[in-house]
């Protein structure tokens, strides 16, 4: 199933490249950790220096990492290295430190992360401009995201990005927070799944430490009630 969705990504990028000739290859979906905590972000960032250094450790000395990632150079793109880099980032990168911390707090040995959109862009504002220029692409990406979410069959969803939260609350037509649980619920494969909408857990726009503590406590309380 994931292979089919990645094939759809390639089709979407082929169309997108007609309007966005400098677009980078998408972040392809890998194996999913199912029935666990699924974090949702806006899109995968592209930090050239860190990416280039990881490729160097794998024996690839590239003059321009951005050029290597261009869609026009997709036939030379080292996707296996990029996939390995994604795993490394989740395990080591500071951006995912609080994701790992929450999983530990919940007593979970694994978790997963899915982005709404698979284009690589460090600036979220630039990403929003890209989506505004390409409405059909935006719709296709959201449909793919929801299909992947069904495959993941999450026990709980934590949307750790304010803009992604806005988009999904509107798309899923979710109103006020459930008074009893303090979260929302979204139906995935005929099963109500708790959803926590939040800002970023790390970075300049991250929640302050006290808000994050309350979020973690509430997530654990809800998780314990559904186990």
PDB file of C-alpha atoms in Angstrom:
ATOM      1  CA  UNK A   1       0.000   0.000   0.000  1.00  0.00           C
ATOM      2  CA  UNK A   2       2.779   2.436   0.880  1.00  0.00           C
ATOM      3  CA  UNK A   3       4.431   1.651  -2.440  1.00  0.00           C
ATOM      4  CA  UNK A   4       1.266   2.658  -4.268  1.00  0.00           C
ATOM      5  CA  UNK A   5       1.069   5.927  -2.351  1.00  0.00           C
ATOM      6  CA  UNK A   6       4.695   6.692  -3.177  1.00  0.00           C
ATOM      7  CA  UNK A   7       3.877   6.081  -6.830  1.00  0.00           C
ATOM      8  CA  UNK A   8       1.090   8.651  -6.472  1.00  0.00           C
ATOM      9  CA  UNK A   9       3.636  11.046  -4.994  1.00  0.00           C
ATOM     10  CA  UNK A  10       5.746  10.659  -8.123  1.00  0.00           C
ATOM     11  CA  UNK A  11       2.737  11.393 -10.325  1.00  0.00           C
ATOM     12  CA  UNK A  12       1.866  14.471  -8.285  1.00  0.00           C
ATOM     13  CA  UNK A  13       5.452  15.732  -8.500  1.00  0.00           C
ATOM     14  CA  UNK A  14       5.568  15.209 -12.247  1.00  0.00           C
ATOM     15  CA  UNK A  15       2.585  17.546 -12.596  1.00  0.00           C
ATOM     16  CA  UNK A  16       3.855  19.979  -9.972  1.00  0.00           C
ATOM     17  CA  UNK A  17       7.221  20.336 -11.691  1.00  0.00           C
ATOM     18  CA  UNK A  18       5.495  21.896 -14.702  1.00  0.00           C
ATOM     19  CA  UNK A  19       4.740  24.932 -12.518  1.00  0.00           C
ATOM     20  CA  UNK A  20       7.566  24.532  -9.992  1.00  0.00           C
ATOM     21  CA  UNK A  21      10.690  23.548 -11.976  1.00  0.00           C
ATOM     22  CA  UNK A  22      13.004  23.874  -8.949  1.00  0.00           C
ATOM     23  CA  UNK A  23      10.988  21.618  -6.672  1.00  0.00           C
ATOM     24  CA  UNK A  24      12.925  19.040  -4.662  1.00  0.00           C
ATOM     25  CA  UNK A  25      12.069  15.343  -4.638  1.00  0.00           C
ATOM     26  CA  UNK A  26       9.309  14.472  -2.157  1.00  0.00           C
ATOM     27  CA  UNK A  27       9.862  12.840   1.186  1.00  0.00           C
ATOM     28  CA  UNK A  28       8.719   9.322   0.428  1.00  0.00           C
ATOM     29  CA  UNK A  29       6.699   7.352   2.962  1.00  0.00           C
ATOM     30  CA  UNK A  30       8.480   4.513   4.679  1.00  0.00           C
ATOM     31  CA  UNK A  31       7.310   1.614   6.882  1.00  0.00           C
ATOM     32  CA  UNK A  32       4.869   2.741   9.558  1.00  0.00           C
ATOM     33  CA  UNK A  33       4.726   2.050  13.274  1.00  0.00           C
ATOM     34  CA  UNK A  34       1.092   1.088  13.649  1.00  0.00           C
ATOM     35  CA  UNK A  35      -1.367   1.358  16.525  1.00  0.00           C
ATOM     36  CA  UNK A  36       0.754   3.836  18.452  1.00  0.00           C
ATOM     37  CA  UNK A  37       1.201   7.588  18.935  1.00  0.00           C
ATOM     38  CA  UNK A  38       1.264   9.294  15.539  1.00  0.00           C
ATOM     39  CA  UNK A  39       2.636  12.831  15.442  1.00  0.00           C
ATOM     40  CA  UNK A  40       1.612  15.062  12.561  1.00  0.00           C
ATOM     41  CA  UNK A  41       3.700  17.921  11.191  1.00  0.00           C
ATOM     42  CA  UNK A  42       3.287  20.364   8.338  1.00  0.00           C
ATOM     43  CA  UNK A  43       6.065  19.311   5.945  1.00  0.00           C
ATOM     44  CA  UNK A  44       9.601  17.876   6.051  1.00  0.00           C
ATOM     45  CA  UNK A  45      12.220  20.600   6.324  1.00  0.00           C
ATOM     46  CA  UNK A  46      15.402  20.645   4.265  1.00  0.00           C
ATOM     47  CA  UNK A  47      18.519  21.606   6.232  1.00  0.00           C
ATOM     48  CA  UNK A  48      21.266  21.505   3.633  1.00  0.00           C
ATOM     49  CA  UNK A  49      24.304  21.382   5.930  1.00  0.00           C
ATOM     50  CA  UNK A  50      23.049  18.564   8.126  1.00  0.00           C
ATOM     51  CA  UNK A  51      21.790  16.594   5.134  1.00  0.00           C
ATOM     52  CA  UNK A  52      25.072  16.993   3.272  1.00  0.00           C
ATOM     53  CA  UNK A  53      27.044  15.854   6.319  1.00  0.00           C
ATOM     54  CA  UNK A  54      24.930  12.716   6.679  1.00  0.00           C
ATOM     55  CA  UNK A  55      25.470  11.859   3.018  1.00  0.00           C
ATOM     56  CA  UNK A  56      29.204  12.342   3.571  1.00  0.00           C
ATOM     57  CA  UNK A  57      29.167   9.768   6.375  1.00  0.00           C
ATOM     58  CA  UNK A  58      27.628   7.332   3.881  1.00  0.00           C
ATOM     59  CA  UNK A  59      30.377   7.912   1.335  1.00  0.00           C
ATOM     60  CA  UNK A  60      28.668  10.499  -0.880  1.00  0.00           C
ATOM     61  CA  UNK A  61      30.694  13.675  -1.340  1.00  0.00           C
ATOM     62  CA  UNK A  62      28.270  16.065  -3.047  1.00  0.00           C
ATOM     63  CA  UNK A  63      29.186  19.567  -4.162  1.00  0.00           C
ATOM     64  CA  UNK A  64      25.574  20.704  -3.869  1.00  0.00           C
ATOM     65  CA  UNK A  65      23.119  18.747  -1.768  1.00  0.00           C
ATOM     66  CA  UNK A  66      20.252  20.885  -3.072  1.00  0.00           C
ATOM     67  CA  UNK A  67      21.147  20.022  -6.641  1.00  0.00           C
ATOM     68  CA  UNK A  68      21.185  16.334  -5.700  1.00  0.00           C
ATOM     69  CA  UNK A  69      17.640  16.665  -4.312  1.00  0.00           C
ATOM     70  CA  UNK A  70      16.198  18.467  -7.341  1.00  0.00           C
ATOM     71  CA  UNK A  71      13.276  16.648  -8.971  1.00  0.00           C
ATOM     72  CA  UNK A  72      15.028  17.064 -12.305  1.00  0.00           C
ATOM     73  CA  UNK A  73      17.870  14.902 -10.921  1.00  0.00           C
ATOM     74  CA  UNK A  74      15.561  12.249  -9.466  1.00  0.00           C
ATOM     75  CA  UNK A  75      17.149   9.432 -11.443  1.00  0.00           C
ATOM     76  CA  UNK A  76      20.421   9.967  -9.530  1.00  0.00           C
ATOM     77  CA  UNK A  77      18.768  10.629  -6.172  1.00  0.00           C
ATOM     78  CA  UNK A  78      19.978   8.311  -3.399  1.00  0.00           C
ATOM     79  CA  UNK A  79      16.625   7.521  -1.866  1.00  0.00           C
ATOM     80  CA  UNK A  80      17.913   4.738   0.398  1.00  0.00           C
ATOM     81  CA  UNK A  81      20.316   7.168   2.056  1.00  0.00           C
ATOM     82  CA  UNK A  82      17.543   9.706   2.468  1.00  0.00           C
ATOM     83  CA  UNK A  83      15.313   7.076   4.081  1.00  0.00           C
ATOM     84  CA  UNK A  84      18.123   6.179   6.476  1.00  0.00           C
ATOM     85  CA  UNK A  85      18.598   9.871   7.230  1.00  0.00           C
ATOM     86  CA  UNK A  86      14.927  10.141   8.216  1.00  0.00           C
ATOM     87  CA  UNK A  87      15.294   7.320  10.730  1.00  0.00           C
ATOM     88  CA  UNK A  88      18.487   8.893  12.076  1.00  0.00           C
ATOM     89  CA  UNK A  89      16.743  12.261  12.483  1.00  0.00           C
ATOM     90  CA  UNK A  90      13.887  10.830  14.498  1.00  0.00           C
ATOM     91  CA  UNK A  91      16.343   9.059  16.785  1.00  0.00           C
ATOM     92  CA  UNK A  92      18.928  11.825  17.134  1.00  0.00           C
ATOM     93  CA  UNK A  93      17.817  15.201  15.775  1.00  0.00           C
ATOM     94  CA  UNK A  94      16.914  17.890  18.346  1.00  0.00           C
ATOM     95  CA  UNK A  95      13.684  18.714  16.493  1.00  0.00           C
ATOM     96  CA  UNK A  96      12.265  15.343  17.554  1.00  0.00           C
ATOM     97  CA  UNK A  97      13.595  15.500  21.137  1.00  0.00           C
ATOM     98  CA  UNK A  98      10.182  16.234  22.658  1.00  0.00           C
ATOM     99  CA  UNK A  99       8.512  13.612  20.472  1.00  0.00           C
ATOM    100  CA  UNK A 100      10.915  11.086  21.971  1.00  0.00           C
ATOM    101  CA  UNK A 101      10.370  12.562  25.436  1.00  0.00           C
ATOM    102  CA  UNK A 102       6.604  12.227  25.171  1.00  0.00           C
ATOM    103  CA  UNK A 103       6.871   8.631  23.967  1.00  0.00           C
ATOM    104  CA  UNK A 104       9.062   7.836  26.984  1.00  0.00           C
ATOM    105  CA  UNK A 105       6.639   9.659  29.296  1.00  0.00           C
ATOM    106  CA  UNK A 106       3.838   7.490  27.921  1.00  0.00           C
ATOM    107  CA  UNK A 107       5.856   4.289  28.276  1.00  0.00           C
ATOM    108  CA  UNK A 108       5.947   3.763  24.514  1.00  0.00           C
ATOM    109  CA  UNK A 109       8.958   2.203  22.829  1.00  0.00           C
ATOM    110  CA  UNK A 110       7.900   3.391  19.379  1.00  0.00           C
ATOM    111  CA  UNK A 111       5.963   6.219  17.754  1.00  0.00           C
ATOM    112  CA  UNK A 112       5.537   7.639  14.275  1.00  0.00           C
ATOM    113  CA  UNK A 113       5.500  10.945  12.459  1.00  0.00           C
ATOM    114  CA  UNK A 114       3.618  11.892   9.290  1.00  0.00           C
ATOM    115  CA  UNK A 115       3.564  15.263   7.550  1.00  0.00           C
ATOM    116  CA  UNK A 116       0.510  16.731   5.837  1.00  0.00           C
ATOM    117  CA  UNK A 117       2.583  17.666   2.808  1.00  0.00           C
ATOM    118  CA  UNK A 118       5.642  15.889   1.449  1.00  0.00           C
ATOM    119  CA  UNK A 119       7.485  18.779  -0.188  1.00  0.00           C
ATOM    120  CA  UNK A 120      10.811  19.729   1.395  1.00  0.00           C
ATOM    121  CA  UNK A 121      10.822  23.348   2.510  1.00  0.00           C
ATOM    122  CA  UNK A 122      12.485  24.923   5.526  1.00  0.00           C
ATOM    123  CA  UNK A 123      10.240  28.000   5.501  1.00  0.00           C
ATOM    124  CA  UNK A 124       6.606  27.206   6.271  1.00  0.00           C
ATOM    125  CA  UNK A 125       5.576  30.521   4.697  1.00  0.00           C
ATOM    126  CA  UNK A 126       7.228  29.487   1.430  1.00  0.00           C
ATOM    127  CA  UNK A 127       5.416  26.171   1.679  1.00  0.00           C
ATOM    128  CA  UNK A 128       2.078  27.930   2.113  1.00  0.00           C
ATOM    129  CA  UNK A 129       2.832  30.051  -0.966  1.00  0.00           C
ATOM    130  CA  UNK A 130       3.539  26.874  -2.929  1.00  0.00           C
ATOM    131  CA  UNK A 131       0.195  25.404  -1.870  1.00  0.00           C
ATOM    132  CA  UNK A 132      -1.652  28.622  -2.711  1.00  0.00           C
ATOM    133  CA  UNK A 133      -0.262  28.457  -6.251  1.00  0.00           C
ATOM    134  CA  UNK A 134      -1.159  24.777  -6.671  1.00  0.00           C
ATOM    135  CA  UNK A 135      -4.626  24.015  -5.320  1.00  0.00           C
ATOM    136  CA  UNK A 136      -5.013  20.593  -6.942  1.00  0.00           C
ATOM    137  CA  UNK A 137      -1.643  19.524  -5.576  1.00  0.00           C
ATOM    138  CA  UNK A 138      -2.711  20.627  -2.087  1.00  0.00           C
ATOM    139  CA  UNK A 139      -5.847  18.475  -2.277  1.00  0.00           C
ATOM    140  CA  UNK A 140      -3.932  15.455  -3.558  1.00  0.00           C
ATOM    141  CA  UNK A 141      -1.405  15.726  -0.749  1.00  0.00           C
ATOM    142  CA  UNK A 142      -4.098  15.835   1.940  1.00  0.00           C
ATOM    143  CA  UNK A 143      -5.819  12.801   0.455  1.00  0.00           C
ATOM    144  CA  UNK A 144      -2.525  10.881   0.507  1.00  0.00           C
ATOM    145  CA  UNK A 145      -1.923  11.927   4.102  1.00  0.00           C
ATOM    146  CA  UNK A 146      -5.312  10.591   5.156  1.00  0.00           C
ATOM    147  CA  UNK A 147      -4.688   7.319   3.344  1.00  0.00           C
ATOM    148  CA  UNK A 148      -1.371   6.899   5.160  1.00  0.00           C
ATOM    149  CA  UNK A 149      -3.077   7.732   8.441  1.00  0.00           C
ATOM    150  CA  UNK A 150      -5.536   4.901   7.813  1.00  0.00           C
ATOM    151  CA  UNK A 151      -2.666   2.498   7.201  1.00  0.00           C
ATOM    152  CA  UNK A 152      -0.985   3.639  10.432  1.00  0.00           C
ATOM    153  CA  UNK A 153      -4.246   3.065  12.346  1.00  0.00           C
ATOM    154  CA  UNK A 154      -3.019   5.276  15.207  1.00  0.00           C
ATOM    155  CA  UNK A 155      -4.038   4.846  18.810  1.00  0.00           C
ATOM    156  CA  UNK A 156      -3.689   8.610  19.252  1.00  0.00           C
ATOM    157  CA  UNK A 157      -2.858  11.593  17.026  1.00  0.00           C
ATOM    158  CA  UNK A 158      -0.792  14.581  18.183  1.00  0.00           C
ATOM    159  CA  UNK A 159      -0.725  17.401  15.625  1.00  0.00           C
ATOM    160  CA  UNK A 160       2.418  19.288  16.618  1.00  0.00           C
ATOM    161  CA  UNK A 161       2.120  22.304  14.333  1.00  0.00           C
ATOM    162  CA  UNK A 162      -0.307  25.217  14.603  1.00  0.00           C
ATOM    163  CA  UNK A 163      -0.945  25.537  10.868  1.00  0.00           C
ATOM    164  CA  UNK A 164      -1.389  21.799  10.415  1.00  0.00           C
ATOM    165  CA  UNK A 165      -3.828  21.908  13.333  1.00  0.00           C
ATOM    166  CA  UNK A 166      -5.843  24.655  11.635  1.00  0.00           C
ATOM    167  CA  UNK A 167      -5.980  22.741   8.359  1.00  0.00           C
ATOM    168  CA  UNK A 168      -7.077  19.448   9.898  1.00  0.00           C
ATOM    169  CA  UNK A 169      -9.628  20.980  12.268  1.00  0.00           C
ATOM    170  CA  UNK A 170     -11.244  22.620   9.248  1.00  0.00           C
ATOM    171  CA  UNK A 171     -10.945  19.581   6.976  1.00  0.00           C
ATOM    172  CA  UNK A 172     -12.298  17.195   9.601  1.00  0.00           C
ATOM    173  CA  UNK A 173     -14.951  19.712  10.687  1.00  0.00           C
ATOM    174  CA  UNK A 174     -14.093  19.415  14.351  1.00  0.00           C
ATOM    175  CA  UNK A 175     -15.717  21.858  16.746  1.00  0.00           C
ATOM    176  CA  UNK A 176     -15.093  22.388  20.437  1.00  0.00           C
ATOM    177  CA  UNK A 177     -12.866  20.198  22.585  1.00  0.00           C
ATOM    178  CA  UNK A 178     -14.632  17.250  24.200  1.00  0.00           C
ATOM    179  CA  UNK A 179     -15.399  18.408  27.741  1.00  0.00           C
ATOM    180  CA  UNK A 180     -14.727  15.042  29.387  1.00  0.00           C
ATOM    181  CA  UNK A 181     -11.365  14.259  27.760  1.00  0.00           C
ATOM    182  CA  UNK A 182      -9.969  17.669  26.850  1.00  0.00           C
ATOM    183  CA  UNK A 183      -9.234  16.602  23.280  1.00  0.00           C
ATOM    184  CA  UNK A 184     -10.965  16.110  19.932  1.00  0.00           C
ATOM    185  CA  UNK A 185     -11.863  12.830  18.247  1.00  0.00           C
ATOM    186  CA  UNK A 186     -11.528  11.928  14.575  1.00  0.00           C
ATOM    187  CA  UNK A 187     -12.844   8.729  13.008  1.00  0.00           C
ATOM    188  CA  UNK A 188     -10.169   6.592  11.348  1.00  0.00           C
ATOM    189  CA  UNK A 189     -11.447   3.360   9.784  1.00  0.00           C
ATOM    190  CA  UNK A 190     -14.704   3.585  11.763  1.00  0.00           C
ATOM    191  CA  UNK A 191     -12.844   4.034  15.056  1.00  0.00           C
ATOM    192  CA  UNK A 192     -12.825   7.276  17.091  1.00  0.00           C
ATOM    193  CA  UNK A 193      -9.220   8.319  17.659  1.00  0.00           C
ATOM    194  CA  UNK A 194      -8.208  10.991  20.213  1.00  0.00           C
ATOM    195  CA  UNK A 195      -6.603  14.015  18.546  1.00  0.00           C
ATOM    196  CA  UNK A 196      -4.547  16.679  20.305  1.00  0.00           C
ATOM    197  CA  UNK A 197      -4.038  19.894  18.351  1.00  0.00           C
ATOM    198  CA  UNK A 198      -0.939  21.793  19.396  1.00  0.00           C
ATOM    199  CA  UNK A 199       1.799  24.116  18.318  1.00  0.00           C
ATOM    200  CA  UNK A 200       5.330  22.890  17.718  1.00  0.00           C
ATOM    201  CA  UNK A 201       7.030  20.954  20.490  1.00  0.00           C
ATOM    202  CA  UNK A 202      10.500  22.304  19.675  1.00  0.00           C
ATOM    203  CA  UNK A 203      11.969  25.285  17.836  1.00  0.00           C
ATOM    204  CA  UNK A 204      11.364  29.037  17.920  1.00  0.00           C
ATOM    205  CA  UNK A 205       7.577  28.671  17.838  1.00  0.00           C
ATOM    206  CA  UNK A 206       7.479  25.866  20.365  1.00  0.00           C
ATOM    207  CA  UNK A 207       5.168  25.630  23.353  1.00  0.00           C
ATOM    208  CA  UNK A 208       6.581  26.951  26.605  1.00  0.00           C
ATOM    209  CA  UNK A 209       7.667  24.279  29.048  1.00  0.00           C
ATOM    210  CA  UNK A 210       4.587  24.646  31.262  1.00  0.00           C
ATOM    211  CA  UNK A 211       2.119  24.326  28.368  1.00  0.00           C
ATOM    212  CA  UNK A 212       4.042  21.295  27.158  1.00  0.00           C
ATOM    213  CA  UNK A 213       3.871  19.682  30.598  1.00  0.00           C
ATOM    214  CA  UNK A 214       0.094  20.135  30.695  1.00  0.00           C
ATOM    215  CA  UNK A 215      -0.209  18.729  27.176  1.00  0.00           C
ATOM    216  CA  UNK A 216       1.846  15.657  28.085  1.00  0.00           C
ATOM    217  CA  UNK A 217      -0.231  15.089  31.240  1.00  0.00           C
ATOM    218  CA  UNK A 218      -3.504  15.322  29.331  1.00  0.00           C
ATOM    219  CA  UNK A 219      -2.277  12.985  26.604  1.00  0.00           C
ATOM    220  CA  UNK A 220      -1.251  10.381  29.184  1.00  0.00           C
ATOM    221  CA  UNK A 221      -4.580  10.677  30.993  1.00  0.00           C
ATOM    222  CA  UNK A 222      -6.527  10.076  27.764  1.00  0.00           C
ATOM    223  CA  UNK A 223      -4.231   7.258  26.647  1.00  0.00           C
ATOM    224  CA  UNK A 224      -4.670   5.447  29.950  1.00  0.00           C
ATOM    225  CA  UNK A 225      -8.437   5.722  29.592  1.00  0.00           C
ATOM    226  CA  UNK A 226      -8.475   3.921  26.228  1.00  0.00           C
ATOM    227  CA  UNK A 227      -5.935   1.163  26.857  1.00  0.00           C
TER     228      UNK A 227
END
